[in-house]
Every structure is written in C-alpha cells, then in structure tokens.
CSV table of C-alpha atoms in Angstrom, one decimal:
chain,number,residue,atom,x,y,z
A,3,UNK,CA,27.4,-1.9,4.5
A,4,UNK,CA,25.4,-0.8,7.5
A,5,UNK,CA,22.2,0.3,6.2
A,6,UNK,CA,20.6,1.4,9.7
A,7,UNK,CA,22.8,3.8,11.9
A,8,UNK,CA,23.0,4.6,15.3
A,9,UNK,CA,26.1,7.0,16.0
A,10,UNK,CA,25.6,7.1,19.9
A,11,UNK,CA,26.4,3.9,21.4
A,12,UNK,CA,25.3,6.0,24.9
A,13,UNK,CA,23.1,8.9,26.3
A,14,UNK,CA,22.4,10.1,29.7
A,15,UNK,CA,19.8,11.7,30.6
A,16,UNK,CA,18.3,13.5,34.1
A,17,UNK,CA,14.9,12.3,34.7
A,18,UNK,CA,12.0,14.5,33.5
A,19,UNK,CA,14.0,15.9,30.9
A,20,UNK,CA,14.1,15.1,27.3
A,21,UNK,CA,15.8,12.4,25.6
A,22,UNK,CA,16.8,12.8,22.2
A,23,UNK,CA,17.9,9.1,20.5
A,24,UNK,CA,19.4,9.4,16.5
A,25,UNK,CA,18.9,7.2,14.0
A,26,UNK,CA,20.7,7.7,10.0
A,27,UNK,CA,19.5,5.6,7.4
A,28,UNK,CA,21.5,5.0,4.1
A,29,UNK,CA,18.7,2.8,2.0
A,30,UNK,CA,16.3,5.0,-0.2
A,31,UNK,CA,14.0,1.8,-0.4
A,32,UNK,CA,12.7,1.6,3.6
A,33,UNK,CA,9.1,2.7,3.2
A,34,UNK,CA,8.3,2.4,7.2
A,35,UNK,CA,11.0,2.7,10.0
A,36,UNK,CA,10.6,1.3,13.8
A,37,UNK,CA,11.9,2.0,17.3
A,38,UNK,CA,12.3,-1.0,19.4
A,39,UNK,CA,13.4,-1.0,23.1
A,40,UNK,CA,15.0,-3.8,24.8
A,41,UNK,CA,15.7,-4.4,28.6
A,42,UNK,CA,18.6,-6.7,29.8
A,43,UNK,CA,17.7,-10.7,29.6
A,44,UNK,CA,14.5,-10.0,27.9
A,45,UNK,CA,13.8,-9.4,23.9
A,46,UNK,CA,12.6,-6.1,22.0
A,47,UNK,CA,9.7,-4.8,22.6
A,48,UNK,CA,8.2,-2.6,19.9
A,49,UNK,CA,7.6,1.0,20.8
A,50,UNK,CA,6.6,3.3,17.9
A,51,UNK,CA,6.6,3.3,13.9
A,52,UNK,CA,6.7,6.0,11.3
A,53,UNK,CA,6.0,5.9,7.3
A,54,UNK,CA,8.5,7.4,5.2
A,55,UNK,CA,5.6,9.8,3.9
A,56,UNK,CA,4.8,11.2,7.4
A,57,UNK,CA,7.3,13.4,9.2
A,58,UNK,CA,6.2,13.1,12.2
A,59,UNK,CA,4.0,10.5,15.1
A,60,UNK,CA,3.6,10.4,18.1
A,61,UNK,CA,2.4,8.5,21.0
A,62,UNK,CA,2.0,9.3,24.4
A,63,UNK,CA,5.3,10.2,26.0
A,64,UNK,CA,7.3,9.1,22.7
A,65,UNK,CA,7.6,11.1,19.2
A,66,UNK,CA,9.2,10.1,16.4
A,67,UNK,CA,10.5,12.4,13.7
A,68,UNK,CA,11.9,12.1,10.0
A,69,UNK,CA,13.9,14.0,7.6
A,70,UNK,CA,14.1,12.2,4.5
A,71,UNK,CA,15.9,14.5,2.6
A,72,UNK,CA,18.7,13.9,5.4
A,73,UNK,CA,18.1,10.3,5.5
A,74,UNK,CA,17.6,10.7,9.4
A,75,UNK,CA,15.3,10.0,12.5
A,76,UNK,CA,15.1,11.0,15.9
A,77,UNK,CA,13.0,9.7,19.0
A,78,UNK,CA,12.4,12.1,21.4
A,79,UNK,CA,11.0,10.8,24.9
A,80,UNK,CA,9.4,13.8,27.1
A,81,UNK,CA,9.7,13.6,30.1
A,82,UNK,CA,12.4,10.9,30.5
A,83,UNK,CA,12.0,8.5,33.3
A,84,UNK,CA,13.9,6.0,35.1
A,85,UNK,CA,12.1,3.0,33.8
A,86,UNK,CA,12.8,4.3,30.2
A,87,UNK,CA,17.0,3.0,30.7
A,88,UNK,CA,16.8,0.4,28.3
A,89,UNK,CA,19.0,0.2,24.8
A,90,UNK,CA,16.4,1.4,22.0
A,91,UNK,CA,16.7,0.0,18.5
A,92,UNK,CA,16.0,1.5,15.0
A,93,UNK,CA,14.9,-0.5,12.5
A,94,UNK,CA,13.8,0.4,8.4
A,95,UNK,CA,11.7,-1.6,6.6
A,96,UNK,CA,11.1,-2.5,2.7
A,97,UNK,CA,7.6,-3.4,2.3
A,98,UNK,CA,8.2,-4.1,-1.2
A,99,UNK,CA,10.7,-7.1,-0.1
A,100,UNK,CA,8.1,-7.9,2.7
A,101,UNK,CA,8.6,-7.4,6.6
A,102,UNK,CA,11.9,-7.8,7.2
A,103,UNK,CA,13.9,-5.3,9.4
A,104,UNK,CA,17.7,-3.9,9.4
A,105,UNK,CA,18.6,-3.2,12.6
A,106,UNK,CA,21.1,-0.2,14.1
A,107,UNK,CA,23.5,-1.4,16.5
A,108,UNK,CA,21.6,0.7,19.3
A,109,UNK,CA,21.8,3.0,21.8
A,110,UNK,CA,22.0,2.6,25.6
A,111,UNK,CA,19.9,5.3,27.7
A,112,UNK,CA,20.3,5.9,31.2
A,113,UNK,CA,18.4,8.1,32.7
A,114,UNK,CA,19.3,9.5,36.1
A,115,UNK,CA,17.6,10.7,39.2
B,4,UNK,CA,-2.7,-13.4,25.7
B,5,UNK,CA,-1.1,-14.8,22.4
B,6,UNK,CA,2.7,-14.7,22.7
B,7,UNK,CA,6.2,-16.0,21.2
B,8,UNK,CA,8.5,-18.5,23.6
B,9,UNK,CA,12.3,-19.5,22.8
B,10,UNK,CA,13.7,-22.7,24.6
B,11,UNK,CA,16.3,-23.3,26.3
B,12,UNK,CA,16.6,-19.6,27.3
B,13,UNK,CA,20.6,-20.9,28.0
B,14,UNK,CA,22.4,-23.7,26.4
B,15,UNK,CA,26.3,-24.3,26.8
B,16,UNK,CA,27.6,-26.4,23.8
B,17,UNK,CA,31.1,-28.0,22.7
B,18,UNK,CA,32.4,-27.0,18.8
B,19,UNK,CA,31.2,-28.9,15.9
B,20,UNK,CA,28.5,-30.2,18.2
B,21,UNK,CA,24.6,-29.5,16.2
B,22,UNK,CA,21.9,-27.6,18.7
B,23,UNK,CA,19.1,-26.5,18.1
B,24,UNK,CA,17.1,-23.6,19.2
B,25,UNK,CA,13.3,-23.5,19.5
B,26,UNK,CA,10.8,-21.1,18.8
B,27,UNK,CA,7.0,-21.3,19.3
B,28,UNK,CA,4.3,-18.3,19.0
B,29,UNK,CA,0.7,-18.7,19.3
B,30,UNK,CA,-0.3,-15.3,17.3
B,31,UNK,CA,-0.9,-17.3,14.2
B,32,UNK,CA,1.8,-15.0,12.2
B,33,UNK,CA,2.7,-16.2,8.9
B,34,UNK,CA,5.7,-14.1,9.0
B,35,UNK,CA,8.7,-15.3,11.5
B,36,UNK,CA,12.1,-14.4,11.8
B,37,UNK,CA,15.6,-15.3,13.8
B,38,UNK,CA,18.3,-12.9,14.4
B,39,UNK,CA,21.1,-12.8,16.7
B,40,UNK,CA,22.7,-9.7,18.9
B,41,UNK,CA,26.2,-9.4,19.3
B,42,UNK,CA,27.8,-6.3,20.4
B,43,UNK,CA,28.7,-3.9,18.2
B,44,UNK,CA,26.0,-5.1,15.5
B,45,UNK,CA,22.5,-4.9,17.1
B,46,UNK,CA,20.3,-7.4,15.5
B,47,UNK,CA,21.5,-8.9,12.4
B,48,UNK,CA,19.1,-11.1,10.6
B,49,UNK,CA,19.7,-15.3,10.0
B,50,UNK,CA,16.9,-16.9,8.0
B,51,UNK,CA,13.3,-16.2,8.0
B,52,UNK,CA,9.7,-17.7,6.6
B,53,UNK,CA,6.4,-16.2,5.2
B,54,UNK,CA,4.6,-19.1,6.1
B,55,UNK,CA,5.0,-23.4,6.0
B,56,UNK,CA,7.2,-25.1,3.6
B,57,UNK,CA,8.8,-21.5,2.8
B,58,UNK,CA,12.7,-20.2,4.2
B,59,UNK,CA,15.0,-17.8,3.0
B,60,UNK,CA,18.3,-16.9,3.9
B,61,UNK,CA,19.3,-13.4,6.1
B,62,UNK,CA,21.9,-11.3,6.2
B,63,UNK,CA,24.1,-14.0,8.4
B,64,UNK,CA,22.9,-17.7,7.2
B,65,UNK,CA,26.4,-19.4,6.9
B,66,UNK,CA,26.0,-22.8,9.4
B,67,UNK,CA,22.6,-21.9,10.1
B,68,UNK,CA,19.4,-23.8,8.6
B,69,UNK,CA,15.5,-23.3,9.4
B,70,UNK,CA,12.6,-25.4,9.1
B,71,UNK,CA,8.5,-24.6,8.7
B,72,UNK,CA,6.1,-27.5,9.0
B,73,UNK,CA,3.5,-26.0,10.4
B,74,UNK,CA,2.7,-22.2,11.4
B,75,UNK,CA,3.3,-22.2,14.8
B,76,UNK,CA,7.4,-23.2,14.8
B,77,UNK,CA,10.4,-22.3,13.3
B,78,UNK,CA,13.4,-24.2,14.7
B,79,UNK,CA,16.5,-23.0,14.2
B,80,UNK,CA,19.7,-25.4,13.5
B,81,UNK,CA,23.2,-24.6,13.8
B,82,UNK,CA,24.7,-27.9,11.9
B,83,UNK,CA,28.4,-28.1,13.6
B,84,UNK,CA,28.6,-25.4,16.3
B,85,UNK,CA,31.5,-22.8,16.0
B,86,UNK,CA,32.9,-20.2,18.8
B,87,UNK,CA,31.9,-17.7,16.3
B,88,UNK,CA,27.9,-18.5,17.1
B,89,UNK,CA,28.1,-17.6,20.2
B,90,UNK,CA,25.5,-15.2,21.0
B,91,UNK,CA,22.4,-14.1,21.7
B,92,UNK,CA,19.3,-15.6,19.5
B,93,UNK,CA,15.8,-13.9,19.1
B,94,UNK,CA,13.0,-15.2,16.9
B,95,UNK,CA,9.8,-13.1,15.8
B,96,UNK,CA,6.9,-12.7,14.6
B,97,UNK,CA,5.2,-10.5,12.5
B,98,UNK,CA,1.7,-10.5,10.8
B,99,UNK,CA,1.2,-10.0,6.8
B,100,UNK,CA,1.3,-6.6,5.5
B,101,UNK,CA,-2.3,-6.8,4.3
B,102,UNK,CA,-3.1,-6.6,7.9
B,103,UNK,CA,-1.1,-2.9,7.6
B,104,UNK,CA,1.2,-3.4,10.3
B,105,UNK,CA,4.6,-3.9,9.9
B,106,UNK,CA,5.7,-4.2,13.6
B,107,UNK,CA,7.2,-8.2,14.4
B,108,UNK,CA,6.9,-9.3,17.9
B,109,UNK,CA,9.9,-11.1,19.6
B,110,UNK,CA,10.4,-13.9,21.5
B,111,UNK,CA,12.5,-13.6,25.1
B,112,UNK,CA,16.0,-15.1,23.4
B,113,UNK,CA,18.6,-17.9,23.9
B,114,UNK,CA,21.6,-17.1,25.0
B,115,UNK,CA,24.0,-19.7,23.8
B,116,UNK,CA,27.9,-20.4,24.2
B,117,UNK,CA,30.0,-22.7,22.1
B,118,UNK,CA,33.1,-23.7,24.2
C-alpha cells in the first residue's frame, strides 16, 4: 500500500517559469509532510516542511501547499532555474509514531533554458 | 559543520557473502535511520533507532540487521547478500521532536551490487 504518492514520474519546465510538483497522501495520521530534493550521486537534501494544520508555507523561491480534505500537496518553485533539475521527494510524517518518513517514489524536474 | 558520512560510497559483493555498510554523523541525533532507493519505490525505510541499545524494524527489514552502541553509529548488516539488495543505501539523522523539527538529515549513500 503506498501511502505517499507521486503520479508524475517527470516534469519539464522552461526556466523562469513555474514549476508545479504533486504529491497525494492516503494516511489520515501524517501530522507534518516534507519535500526533499536529491541530485545524482549525492543524498536528499531537505527543502521545505508543512503541518497538516497550515495550508500553506513558504520559503524563498519554494511554496508548499495543502488540501487535506483532498489528501493532496503541491510544491510550486517560482521562478524555476536550471540548478533546480533534481528529482524532489515527498515525504509524511506521524509524530505520534516518532520521526519516521514514507517516502513517494519521486519526481524528476528538468528545467530547460 | 556537523555532518552524516556513509563508507564505502561503492562496494561490489558476491551472493550469500555478509557486508556491512557504515554510517557515522556528528550532529549528536538520537534519531537515525537507513533506507534504500530503488527505482520505482523512492526511499523505502529498513531499520531505524531512537537512540543506543534501541532498533526497530522498517518497512523492508528481511536480511537486514542494525546495531547502536553508542550515538554516533548505526551500522547496517546485510547477513548473506542477495541480488535482490542491490541498491542504493542512505542513512539519516534526525533530532527528537521536542526540539520541534521533524526534518532528518542524510548521509551521501552506498551504492552496492551483489553479483
């Protein structure tokens, strides 16, 4: 059963636009849910968090959004930029069973000149 | 700077062979984790540790084991290497949630093959 979804296994994007990456959750239990981006040879690197009781954070180039009532979350980077290609993760969390993370499978972002 | 280190960063191994993968971080986390990334499944969780003396299973602990003597490392063991462990292997990090953050910080990975 895979608890952390990510439908898109690609997106390209021209630079200095927006890049929109989708995340669908199925467990009613994650409290906190995290983006992670990862670059060939090298681990994830965290990028930006939200709790289930915001709908919205933001940081610097990179917002995060949630619908909980459609068990979904997007990560929108504005403006896009070549150093951005990278597969980004989702992750949810369960703070009540501690700090672990389920994963998505990812999503591999190009973004073009 | 504080940081998390994997060795080897690539090992090639024969089946039924035992290996095992290290993992060091200097952030003084309780909390640390391994997973490994195989295509088509992102990160998928193998045993983790709240702190010394304590390990629990993941999502994917079959041949795997763990150890925690002290806070600093968390080896990981595959017992009698199989072609199906071939992968990628990350270990992390992550504080308590007292401290409010819920973010775990990885290591750089192991990529190993079992011939």
């Amino acid at each position: 059963d895979q608890q952390v979804k990510q439908n898109s296994p690609s997106l390209s994007v021209q630079e200095g636009r927006i890049s929109i990456l989708n995340c669908d959750y199925t467990n009613s239990m994650f409290d906190y849910f995290l983006w992670y981006k990862k670059y060939p040879a090298e681990g994830p690197t965290f990028l930006i968090s939200i709790s289930s009781i915001k709908d919205k954070n933001e940081d610097g180039r990179f917002t995060v959004f949630l619908n909980k009532s459609a068990k979904h979350l997007s990560l929108h980077i504005v403006p896009s930029q070549p150093g951005d290609s990278a597969v980004y993760f989702c992750a949810g969390s369960n703070t009540g069973t501690a700090s672990k993370l389920t994963f998505g499978t990812g999503t591999r972002l190009q973004v073009t000149l | 700077d504080a940081e998390i280190t994997q060795s080897p960063r690539h090992k090639i191994t024969e089946t039924g062979r035992q290996v095992t993968l290290a993992c060091h971080q200097t952030w003084n986390h309780n909390n640390m984790f391994w997973y490994r990334q195989d295509l088509g499944h992102g990160l998928r969780l193998i045993h983790y540790s709240y702190g010394v003396q304590d390990t629990n299973k993941g999502e994917v602990s079959d041949g795997y084991s763990v150890s925690r003597s002290n806070t600093e490392d968390l080896p990981l063991t595959l017992e009698s290497a199989a072609s199906s462990q071939t992968s990628v292997y990350f270990c992390a990090s992550s504080e308590d949630l007292r401290a409010g953050r819920v973010e775990q910080f990885f290591g750089p990975g192991t990529r190993l093959t079992v011939l």
